[in-house]
CSV table of C-alpha atoms and ligand atoms in Angstrom, one decimal:
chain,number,residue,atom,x,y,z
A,1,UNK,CA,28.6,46.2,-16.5
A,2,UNK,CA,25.4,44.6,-15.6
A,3,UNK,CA,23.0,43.6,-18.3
A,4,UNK,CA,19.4,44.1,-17.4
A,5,UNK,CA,16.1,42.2,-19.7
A,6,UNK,CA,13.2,44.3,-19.8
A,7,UNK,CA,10.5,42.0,-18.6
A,8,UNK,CA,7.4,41.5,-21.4
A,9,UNK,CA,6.1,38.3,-19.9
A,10,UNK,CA,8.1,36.1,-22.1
A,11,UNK,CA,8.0,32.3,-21.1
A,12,UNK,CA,8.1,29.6,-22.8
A,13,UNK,CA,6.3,25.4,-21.8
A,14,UNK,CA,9.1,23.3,-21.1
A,15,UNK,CA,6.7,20.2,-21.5
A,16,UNK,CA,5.4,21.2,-24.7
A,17,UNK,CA,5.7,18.6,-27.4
A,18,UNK,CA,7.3,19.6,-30.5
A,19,UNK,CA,6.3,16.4,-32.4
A,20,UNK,CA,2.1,16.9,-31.9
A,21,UNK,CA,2.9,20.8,-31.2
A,22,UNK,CA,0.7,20.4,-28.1
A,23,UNK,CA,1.5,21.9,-24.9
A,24,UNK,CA,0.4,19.2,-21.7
A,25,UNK,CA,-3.2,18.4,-20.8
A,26,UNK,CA,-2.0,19.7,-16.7
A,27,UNK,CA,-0.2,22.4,-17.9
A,28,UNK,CA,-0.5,25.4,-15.5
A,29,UNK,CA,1.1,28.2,-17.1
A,30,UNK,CA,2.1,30.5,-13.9
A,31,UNK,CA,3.7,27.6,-12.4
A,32,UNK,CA,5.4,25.4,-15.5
A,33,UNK,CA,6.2,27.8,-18.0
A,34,UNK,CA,10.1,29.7,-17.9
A,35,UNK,CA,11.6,32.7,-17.9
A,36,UNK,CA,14.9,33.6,-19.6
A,37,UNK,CA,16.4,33.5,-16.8
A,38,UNK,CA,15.0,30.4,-15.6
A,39,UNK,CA,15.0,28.3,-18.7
A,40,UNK,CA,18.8,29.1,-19.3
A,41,UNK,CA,21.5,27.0,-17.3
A,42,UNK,CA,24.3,29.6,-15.8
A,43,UNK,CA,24.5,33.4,-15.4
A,44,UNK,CA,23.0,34.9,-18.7
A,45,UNK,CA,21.2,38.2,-17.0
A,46,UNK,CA,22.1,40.3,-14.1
A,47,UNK,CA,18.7,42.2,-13.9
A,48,UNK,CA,15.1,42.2,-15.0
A,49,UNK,CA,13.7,45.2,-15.8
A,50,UNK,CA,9.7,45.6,-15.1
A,51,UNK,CA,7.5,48.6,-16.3
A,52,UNK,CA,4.8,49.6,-14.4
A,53,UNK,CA,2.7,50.2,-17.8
A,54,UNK,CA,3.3,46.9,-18.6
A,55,UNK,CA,2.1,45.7,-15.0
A,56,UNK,CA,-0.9,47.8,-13.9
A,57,UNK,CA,-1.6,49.0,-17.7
A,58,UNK,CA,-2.4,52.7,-19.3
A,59,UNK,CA,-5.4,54.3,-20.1
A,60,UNK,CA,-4.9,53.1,-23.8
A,61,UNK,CA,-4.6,49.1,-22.3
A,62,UNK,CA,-0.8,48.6,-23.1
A,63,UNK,CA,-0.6,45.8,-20.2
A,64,UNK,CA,0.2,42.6,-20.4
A,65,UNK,CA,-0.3,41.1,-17.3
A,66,UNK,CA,-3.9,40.0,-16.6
A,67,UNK,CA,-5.8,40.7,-13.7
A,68,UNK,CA,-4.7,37.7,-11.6
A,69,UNK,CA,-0.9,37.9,-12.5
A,70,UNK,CA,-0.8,41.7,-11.2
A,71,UNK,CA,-2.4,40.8,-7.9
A,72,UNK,CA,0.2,38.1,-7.5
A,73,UNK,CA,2.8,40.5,-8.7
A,74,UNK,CA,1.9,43.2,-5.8
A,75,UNK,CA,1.1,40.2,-3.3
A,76,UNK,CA,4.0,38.1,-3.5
A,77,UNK,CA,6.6,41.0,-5.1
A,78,UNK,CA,9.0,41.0,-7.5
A,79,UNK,CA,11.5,38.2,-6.6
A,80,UNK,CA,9.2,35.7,-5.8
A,81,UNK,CA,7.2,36.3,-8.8
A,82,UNK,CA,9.6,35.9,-11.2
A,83,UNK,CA,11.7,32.8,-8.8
A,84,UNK,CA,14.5,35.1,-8.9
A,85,UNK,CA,16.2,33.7,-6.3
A,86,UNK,CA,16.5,29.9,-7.6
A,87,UNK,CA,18.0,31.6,-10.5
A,88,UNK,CA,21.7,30.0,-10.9
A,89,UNK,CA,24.8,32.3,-10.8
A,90,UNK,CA,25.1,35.9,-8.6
A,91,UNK,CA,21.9,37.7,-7.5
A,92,UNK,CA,19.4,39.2,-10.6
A,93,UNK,CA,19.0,42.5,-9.6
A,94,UNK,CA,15.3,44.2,-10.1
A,95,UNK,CA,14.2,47.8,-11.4
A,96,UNK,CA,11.5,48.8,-12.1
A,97,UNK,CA,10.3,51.7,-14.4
A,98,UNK,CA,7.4,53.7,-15.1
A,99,UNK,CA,7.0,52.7,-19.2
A,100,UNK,CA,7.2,56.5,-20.3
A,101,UNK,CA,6.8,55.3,-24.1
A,102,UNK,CA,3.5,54.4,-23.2
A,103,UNK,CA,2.6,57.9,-23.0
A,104,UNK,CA,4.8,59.2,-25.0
A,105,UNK,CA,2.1,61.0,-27.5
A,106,UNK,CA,0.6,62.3,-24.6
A,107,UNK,CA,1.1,66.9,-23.2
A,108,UNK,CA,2.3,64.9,-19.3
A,109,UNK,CA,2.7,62.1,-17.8
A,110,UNK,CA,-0.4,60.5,-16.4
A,111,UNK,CA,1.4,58.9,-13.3
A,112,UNK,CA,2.5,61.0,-9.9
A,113,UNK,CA,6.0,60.3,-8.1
A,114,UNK,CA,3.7,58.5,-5.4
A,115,UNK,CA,2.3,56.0,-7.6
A,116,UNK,CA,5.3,55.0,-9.3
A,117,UNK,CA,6.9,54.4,-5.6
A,118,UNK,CA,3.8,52.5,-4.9
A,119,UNK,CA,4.6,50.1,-7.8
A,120,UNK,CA,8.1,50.1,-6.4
A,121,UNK,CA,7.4,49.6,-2.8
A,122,UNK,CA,5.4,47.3,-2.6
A,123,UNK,CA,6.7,45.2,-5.4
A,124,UNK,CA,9.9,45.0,-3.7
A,125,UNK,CA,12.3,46.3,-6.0
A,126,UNK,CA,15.8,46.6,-5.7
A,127,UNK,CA,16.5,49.6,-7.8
A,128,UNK,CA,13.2,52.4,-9.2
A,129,UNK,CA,13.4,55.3,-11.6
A,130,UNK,CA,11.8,58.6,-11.7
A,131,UNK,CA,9.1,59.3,-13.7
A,132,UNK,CA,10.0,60.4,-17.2
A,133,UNK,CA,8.7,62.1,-20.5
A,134,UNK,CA,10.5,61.1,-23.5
A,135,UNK,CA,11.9,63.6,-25.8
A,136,UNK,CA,12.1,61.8,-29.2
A,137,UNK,CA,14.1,63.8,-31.3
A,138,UNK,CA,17.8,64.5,-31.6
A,139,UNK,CA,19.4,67.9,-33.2
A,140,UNK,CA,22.1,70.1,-30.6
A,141,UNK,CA,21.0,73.2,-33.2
A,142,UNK,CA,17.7,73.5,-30.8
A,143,UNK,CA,21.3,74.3,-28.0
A,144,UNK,CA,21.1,77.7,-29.6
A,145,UNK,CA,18.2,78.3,-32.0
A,146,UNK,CA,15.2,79.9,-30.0
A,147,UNK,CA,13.2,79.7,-33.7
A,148,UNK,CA,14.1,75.7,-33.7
A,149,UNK,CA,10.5,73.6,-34.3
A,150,UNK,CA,10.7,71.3,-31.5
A,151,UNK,CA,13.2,73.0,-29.4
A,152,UNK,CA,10.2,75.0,-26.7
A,153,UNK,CA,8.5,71.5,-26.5
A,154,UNK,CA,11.9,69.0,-25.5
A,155,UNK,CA,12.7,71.8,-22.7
A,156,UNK,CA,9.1,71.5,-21.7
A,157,UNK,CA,9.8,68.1,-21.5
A,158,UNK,CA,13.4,68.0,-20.0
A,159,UNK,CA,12.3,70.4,-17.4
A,160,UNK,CA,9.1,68.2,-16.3
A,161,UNK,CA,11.4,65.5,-16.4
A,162,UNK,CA,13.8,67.5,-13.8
A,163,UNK,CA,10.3,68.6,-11.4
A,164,UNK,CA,9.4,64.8,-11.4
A,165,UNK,CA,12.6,63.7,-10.6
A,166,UNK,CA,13.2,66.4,-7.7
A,167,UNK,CA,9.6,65.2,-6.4
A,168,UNK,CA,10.2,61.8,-6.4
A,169,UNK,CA,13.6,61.6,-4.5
A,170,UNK,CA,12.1,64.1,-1.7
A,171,UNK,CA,9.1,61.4,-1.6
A,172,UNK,CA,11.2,58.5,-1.7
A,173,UNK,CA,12.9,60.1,1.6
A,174,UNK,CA,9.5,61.3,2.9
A,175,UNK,CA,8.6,57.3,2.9
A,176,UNK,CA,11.7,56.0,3.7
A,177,UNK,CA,11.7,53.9,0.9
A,178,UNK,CA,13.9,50.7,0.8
A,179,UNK,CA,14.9,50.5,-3.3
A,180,UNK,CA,17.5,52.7,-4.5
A,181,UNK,CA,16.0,55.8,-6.5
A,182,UNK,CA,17.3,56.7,-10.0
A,183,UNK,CA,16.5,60.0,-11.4
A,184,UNK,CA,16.5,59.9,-15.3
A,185,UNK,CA,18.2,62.3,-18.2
A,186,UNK,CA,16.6,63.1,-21.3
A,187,UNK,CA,17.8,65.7,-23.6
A,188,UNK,CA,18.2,66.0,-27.2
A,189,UNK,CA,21.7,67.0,-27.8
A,190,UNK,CA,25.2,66.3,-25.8
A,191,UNK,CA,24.6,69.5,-23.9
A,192,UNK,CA,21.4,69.1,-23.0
A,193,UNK,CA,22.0,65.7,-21.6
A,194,UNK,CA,24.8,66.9,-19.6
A,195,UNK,CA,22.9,70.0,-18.2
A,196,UNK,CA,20.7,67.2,-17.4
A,197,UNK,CA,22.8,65.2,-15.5
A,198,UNK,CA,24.0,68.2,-14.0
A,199,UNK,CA,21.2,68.7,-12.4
A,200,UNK,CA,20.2,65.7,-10.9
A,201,UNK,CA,23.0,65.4,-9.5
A,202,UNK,CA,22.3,68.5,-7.5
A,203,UNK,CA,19.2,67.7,-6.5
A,204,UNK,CA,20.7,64.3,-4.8
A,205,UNK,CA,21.0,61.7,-7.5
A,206,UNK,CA,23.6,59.2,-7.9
A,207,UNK,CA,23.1,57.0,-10.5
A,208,UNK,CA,20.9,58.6,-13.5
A,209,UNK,CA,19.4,56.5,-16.1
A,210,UNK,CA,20.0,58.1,-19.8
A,211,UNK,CA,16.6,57.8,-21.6
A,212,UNK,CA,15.6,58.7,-25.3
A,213,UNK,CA,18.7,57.1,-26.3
A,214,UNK,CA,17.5,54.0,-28.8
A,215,UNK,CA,17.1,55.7,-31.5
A,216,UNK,CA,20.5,57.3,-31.6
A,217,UNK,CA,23.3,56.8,-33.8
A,218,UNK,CA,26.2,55.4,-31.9
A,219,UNK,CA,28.6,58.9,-33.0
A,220,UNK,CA,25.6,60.6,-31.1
A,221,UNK,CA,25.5,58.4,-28.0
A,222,UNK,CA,29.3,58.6,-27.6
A,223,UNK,CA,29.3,62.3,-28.2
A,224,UNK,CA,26.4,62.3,-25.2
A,225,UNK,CA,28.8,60.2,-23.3
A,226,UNK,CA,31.8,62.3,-23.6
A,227,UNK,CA,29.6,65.2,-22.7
A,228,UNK,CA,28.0,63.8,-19.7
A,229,UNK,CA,31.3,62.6,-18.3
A,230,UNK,CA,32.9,66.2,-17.9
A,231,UNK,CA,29.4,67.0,-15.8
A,232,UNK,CA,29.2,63.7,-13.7
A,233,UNK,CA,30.7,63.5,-10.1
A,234,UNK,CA,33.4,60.4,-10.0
A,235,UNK,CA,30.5,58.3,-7.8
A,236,UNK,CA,27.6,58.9,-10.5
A,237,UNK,CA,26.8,55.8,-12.3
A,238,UNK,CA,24.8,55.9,-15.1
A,239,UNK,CA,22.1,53.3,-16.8
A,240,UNK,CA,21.6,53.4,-20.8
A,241,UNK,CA,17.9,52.7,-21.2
A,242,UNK,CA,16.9,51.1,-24.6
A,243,UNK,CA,20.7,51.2,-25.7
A,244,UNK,CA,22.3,47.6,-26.8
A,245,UNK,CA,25.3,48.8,-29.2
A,246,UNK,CA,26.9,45.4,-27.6
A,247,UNK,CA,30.5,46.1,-29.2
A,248,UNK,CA,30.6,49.5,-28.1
A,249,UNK,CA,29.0,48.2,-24.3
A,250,UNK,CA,32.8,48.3,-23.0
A,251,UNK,CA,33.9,51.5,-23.8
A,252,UNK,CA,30.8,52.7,-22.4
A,253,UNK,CA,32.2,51.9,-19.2
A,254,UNK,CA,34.3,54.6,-19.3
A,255,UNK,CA,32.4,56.9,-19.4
A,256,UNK,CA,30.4,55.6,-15.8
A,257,UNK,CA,27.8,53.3,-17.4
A,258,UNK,CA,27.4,50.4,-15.1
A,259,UNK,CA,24.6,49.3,-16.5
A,260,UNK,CA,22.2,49.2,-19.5
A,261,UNK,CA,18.7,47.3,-20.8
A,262,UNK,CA,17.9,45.2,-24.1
A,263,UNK,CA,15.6,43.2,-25.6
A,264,UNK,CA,17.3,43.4,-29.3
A,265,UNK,CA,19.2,40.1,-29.0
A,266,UNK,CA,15.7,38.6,-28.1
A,267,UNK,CA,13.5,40.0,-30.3
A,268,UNK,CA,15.7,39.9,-33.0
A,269,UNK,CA,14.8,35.8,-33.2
A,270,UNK,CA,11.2,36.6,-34.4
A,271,UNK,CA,11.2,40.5,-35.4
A,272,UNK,CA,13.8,40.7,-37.5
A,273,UNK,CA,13.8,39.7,-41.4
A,274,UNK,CA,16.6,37.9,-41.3
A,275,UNK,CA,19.0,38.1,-38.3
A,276,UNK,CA,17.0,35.9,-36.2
A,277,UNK,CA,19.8,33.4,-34.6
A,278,UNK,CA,22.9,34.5,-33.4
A,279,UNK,CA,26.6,32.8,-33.5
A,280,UNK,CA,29.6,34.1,-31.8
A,281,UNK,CA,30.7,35.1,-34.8
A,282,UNK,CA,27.2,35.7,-37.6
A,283,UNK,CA,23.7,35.6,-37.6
A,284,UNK,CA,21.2,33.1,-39.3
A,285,UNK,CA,17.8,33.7,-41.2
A,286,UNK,CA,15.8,31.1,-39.4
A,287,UNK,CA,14.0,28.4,-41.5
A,288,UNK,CA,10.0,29.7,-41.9
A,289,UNK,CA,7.6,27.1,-42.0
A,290,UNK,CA,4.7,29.1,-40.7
A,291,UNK,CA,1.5,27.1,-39.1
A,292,UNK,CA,-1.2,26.7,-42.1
A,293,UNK,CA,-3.9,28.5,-39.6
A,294,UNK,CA,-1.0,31.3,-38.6
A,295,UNK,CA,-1.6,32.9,-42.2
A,296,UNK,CA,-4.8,35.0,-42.8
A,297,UNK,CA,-4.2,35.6,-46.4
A,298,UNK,CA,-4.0,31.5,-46.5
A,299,UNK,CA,-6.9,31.2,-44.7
A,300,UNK,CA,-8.8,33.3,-46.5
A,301,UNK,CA,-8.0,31.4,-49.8
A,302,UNK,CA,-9.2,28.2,-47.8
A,303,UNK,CA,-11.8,29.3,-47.4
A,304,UNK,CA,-12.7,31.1,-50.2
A,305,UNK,CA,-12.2,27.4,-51.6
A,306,UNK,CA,-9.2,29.0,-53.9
A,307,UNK,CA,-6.6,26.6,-52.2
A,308,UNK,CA,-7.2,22.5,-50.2
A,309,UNK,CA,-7.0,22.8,-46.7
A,310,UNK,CA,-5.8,19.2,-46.7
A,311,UNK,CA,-2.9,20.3,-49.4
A,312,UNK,CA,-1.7,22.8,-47.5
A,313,UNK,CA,-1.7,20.9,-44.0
A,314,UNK,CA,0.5,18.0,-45.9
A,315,UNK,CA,2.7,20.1,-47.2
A,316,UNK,CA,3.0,21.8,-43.9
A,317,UNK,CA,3.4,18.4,-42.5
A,318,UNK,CA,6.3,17.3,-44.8
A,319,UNK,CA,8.4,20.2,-44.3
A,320,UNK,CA,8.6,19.8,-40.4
A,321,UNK,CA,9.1,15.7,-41.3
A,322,UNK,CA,12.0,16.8,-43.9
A,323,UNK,CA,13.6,19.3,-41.3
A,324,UNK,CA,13.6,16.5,-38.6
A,325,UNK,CA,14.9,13.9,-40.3
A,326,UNK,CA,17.6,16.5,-41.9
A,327,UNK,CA,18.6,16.9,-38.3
A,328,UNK,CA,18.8,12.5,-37.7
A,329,UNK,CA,21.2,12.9,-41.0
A,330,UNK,CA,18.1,10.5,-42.5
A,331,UNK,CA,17.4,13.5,-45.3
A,332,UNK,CA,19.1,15.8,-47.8
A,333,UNK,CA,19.2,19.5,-47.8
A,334,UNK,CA,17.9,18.6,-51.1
A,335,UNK,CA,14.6,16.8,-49.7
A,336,UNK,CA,14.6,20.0,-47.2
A,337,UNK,CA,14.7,22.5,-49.9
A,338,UNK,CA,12.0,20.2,-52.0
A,339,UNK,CA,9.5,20.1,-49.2
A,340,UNK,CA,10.0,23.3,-48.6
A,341,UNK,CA,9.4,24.7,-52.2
A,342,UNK,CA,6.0,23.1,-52.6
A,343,UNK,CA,4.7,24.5,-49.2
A,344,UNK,CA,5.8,28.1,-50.6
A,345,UNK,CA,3.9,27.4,-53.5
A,346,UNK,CA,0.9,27.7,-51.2
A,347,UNK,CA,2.0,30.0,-48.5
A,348,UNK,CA,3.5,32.2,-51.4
A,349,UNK,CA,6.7,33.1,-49.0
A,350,UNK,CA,9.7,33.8,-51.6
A,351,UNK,CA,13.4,34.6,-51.4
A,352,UNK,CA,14.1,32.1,-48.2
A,353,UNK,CA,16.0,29.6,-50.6
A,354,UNK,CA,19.6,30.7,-49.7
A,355,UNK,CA,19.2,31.4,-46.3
A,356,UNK,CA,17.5,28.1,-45.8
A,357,UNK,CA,20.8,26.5,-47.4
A,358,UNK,CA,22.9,28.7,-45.4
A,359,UNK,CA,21.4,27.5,-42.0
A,360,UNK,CA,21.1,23.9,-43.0
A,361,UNK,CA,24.6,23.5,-44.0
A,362,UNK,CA,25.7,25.3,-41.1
A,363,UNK,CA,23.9,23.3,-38.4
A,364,UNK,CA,24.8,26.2,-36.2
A,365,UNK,CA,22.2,24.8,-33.2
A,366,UNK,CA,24.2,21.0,-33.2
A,367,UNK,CA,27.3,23.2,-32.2
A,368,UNK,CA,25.3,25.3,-29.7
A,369,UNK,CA,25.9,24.6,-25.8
A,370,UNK,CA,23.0,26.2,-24.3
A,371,UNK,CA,20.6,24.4,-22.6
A,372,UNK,CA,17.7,25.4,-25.9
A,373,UNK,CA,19.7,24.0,-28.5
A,374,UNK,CA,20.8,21.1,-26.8
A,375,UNK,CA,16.9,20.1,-25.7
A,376,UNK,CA,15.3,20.9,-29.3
A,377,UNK,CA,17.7,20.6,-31.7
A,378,UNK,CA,16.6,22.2,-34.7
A,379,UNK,CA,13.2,23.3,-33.6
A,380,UNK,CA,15.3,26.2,-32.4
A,381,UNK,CA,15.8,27.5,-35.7
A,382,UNK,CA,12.3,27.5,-37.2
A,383,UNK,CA,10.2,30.6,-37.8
A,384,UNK,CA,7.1,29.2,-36.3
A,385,UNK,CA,4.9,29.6,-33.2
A,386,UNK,CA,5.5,31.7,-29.9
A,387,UNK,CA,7.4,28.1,-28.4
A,388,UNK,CA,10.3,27.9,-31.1
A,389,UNK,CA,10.6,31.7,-31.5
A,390,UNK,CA,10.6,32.4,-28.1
A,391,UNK,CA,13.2,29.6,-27.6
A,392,UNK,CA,15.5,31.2,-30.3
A,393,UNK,CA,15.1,34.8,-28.4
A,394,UNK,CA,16.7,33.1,-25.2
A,395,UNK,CA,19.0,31.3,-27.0
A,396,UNK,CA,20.1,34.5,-28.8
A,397,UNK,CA,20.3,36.1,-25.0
A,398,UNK,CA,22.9,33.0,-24.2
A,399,UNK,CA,24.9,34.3,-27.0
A,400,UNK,CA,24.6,37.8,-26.2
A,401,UNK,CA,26.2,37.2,-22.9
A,402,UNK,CA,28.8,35.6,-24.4
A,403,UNK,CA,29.9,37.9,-26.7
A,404,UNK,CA,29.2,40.8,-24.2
A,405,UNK,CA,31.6,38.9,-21.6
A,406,UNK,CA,34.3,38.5,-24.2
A,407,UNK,CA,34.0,42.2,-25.1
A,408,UNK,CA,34.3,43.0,-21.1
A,409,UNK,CA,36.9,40.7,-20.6
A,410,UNK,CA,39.0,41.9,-23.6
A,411,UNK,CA,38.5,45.4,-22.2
A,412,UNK,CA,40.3,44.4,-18.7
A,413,UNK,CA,42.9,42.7,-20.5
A,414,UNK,CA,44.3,45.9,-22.2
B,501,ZN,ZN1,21.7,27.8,-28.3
């Protein structure tokens, strides 16, 4: 089962300093900051996943590369851009996609088979799908109701999905194309992803990504699965896109998926309300202690002359003092808790007392063997800035792949 990151240009400095929160005068980001994959010691992904929306950008500007980093995308491709190949542990595979939520409002897709493969081709990928229109919706009534109110448009969809698909494997022959083509599934009920599957698999496909999947309950994924698996040929393997579900990841495999895509364990760390750093065995709320210019209703009061700007920085100031020399064993929870009260005061965030206590009684980072924890020490488990958030994501991505390999391996063993 290989685990593959979707790629949103997440890096982090390694030489920025936590103390003066500043990141080096020299710093050249392209060429100092990290990747996952790159600022975790030992095998944590097996693939990167990297959207073409996200690379070349839509109509509607959802890219987030810049000008310069595209051109070095296309120029140098895919493995050298990301230093795949000094990545410890076995290969990381690449595939690339087309981003079909970034068009997902709109009657078509706005990209052709032949600019996908461009992407693709030229990027040097290992592994490319089809282009796809997402049907977002689940309910197998619209199998059999011709009256059902969104059944006409997901076979609209599922059908353009099927033309594309055909059309892009006859063009990746045409070009002789060195990446492995996937054709994808979408559907809206167990059927309808099976007759999907189905028919991929006659126009040539052997491995078929399943798409439209993350919202689904997991009943409904499994009752997709189960479906699927009396269509698909032995040799079909199958991609989950979207779909973590990590303690149900191994008896996925039965089913043929051999692979699957998430960010959840990462963005979890700075998305999520309160299960923001992951244990083998819990999660943590992580300790916020938000910058004093990060907060526009705080700012506003400044300078509305409603709160000090000087008050507020030395609060700000004293809570990142307390946490640090909590985590030298020179403070109290106690003096934590304190410091962090009367910056609340100002900032006005509420209901973080027990979750504070929770963490700092825990220590969970000081028990922590990835290569985060170990470097910043508690830093990991503050809500604050893109450099400790981001650090927490990868660090939750260490833990994911532990737990995910313990799940595998437990699998094997019975
Ligand atoms: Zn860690």
């Amino acid at each position: 089962m290989k685990f593959f990151f979707p790629d949103s240009q997440d890096q982090i400095d390694p030489g920025f300093d936590f103390a003066t929160e500043e990141h080096p005068a020299l710093r050249v980001r392209q060429r100092d900051d990290l990747y996952a994959h790159e600022a975790l010691d030992g095998h944590v992904i097996d693939g990167l996943l990297v959207s073409r929306a996200i690379v070349d950008g839509t109509a509607s500007g959802a890219g987030k590369y810049t000008a310069a980093q595209r051109n070095r995308m296309y120029r140098v491709g895919v493995r050298h851009f990301f230093r795949l190949d000094q990545a410890p542990g076995p290969p990381i595979q690449t595939m690339g996609d087309c981003g079909a939520f970034s068009y997902i409002q709109e009657d078509e897709p706005p990209v052709t088979p032949d600019q996908v493969i461009d992407f693709y081709a030229e990027c040097g990928f290992d592994l490319g799908i089809s282009v796809d229109h997402v049907i977002f919706g689940f309910d197998p009534a619209a199998d059999t109701d011709p009256q059902h109110s969104q059944g006409k448009q997901w076979r609209y969809r599922q059908q353009i999905t099927l033309d594309l698909a055909a059309k892009f494997l006859a063009r990746c022959k045409d070009r002789k194309v060195r990446f492995e083509p996937l054709g994808v599934a979408q559907g809206w009920s167990p059927a309808s992803y099976a007759a999907a599957v189905r028919s991929l698999q006659e126009i040539g496909y052997t491995r078929i990504a399943l798409g439209g999947m993350v919202p689904l309950k997991t009943g409904e994924i499994l009752a997709c699965l189960r479906e699927i698996s009396a269509a698909r040929d032995p040799g079909t393997q199958l991609h989950l896109l979207g779909v973590t579900r990590r303690s149900n990841i191994a008896e996925f495999t039965s089913y043929g998926v051999t692979s699957f895509d998430s960010t959840s364990a990462f963005r979890q760390a700075f998305k999520d309300d309160k299960d923001n750093y992951h244990t083998a065995d819990r999660t943590y709320t992580a300790i916020r202690v938000p910058q004093v210019d990060g907060l526009p209703r705080l700012k506003r009061q400044i300078l509305a002359g409603q709160v000090d700007q000087g008050t507020a920085v030395q609060r700000e100031r004293a809570c990142l003092r307390a946490l640090q020399e909590y985590n030298a064993g020179e403070a109290s929870i106690r003096q934590v808790m304190d410091a962090l009260q009367r910056y609340n005061e100002i900032t006005g965030l509420k209901g973080c007392e027990e979750s504070c206590r929770d963490i700092l009684a825990n220590v969970p980072w000081k028990s922590c063997p990835c290569s985060i924890c170990t470097k910043v020490g508690i830093n990991v488990v503050l809500f604050r800035g893109s450099e400790r958030n981001k650090r927490r994501g990868f660090h939750n991505l260490y833990v994911f792949r532990q737990r995910l390999d313990r799940e595998l391996d437990a699998r094997s063993v019975v």
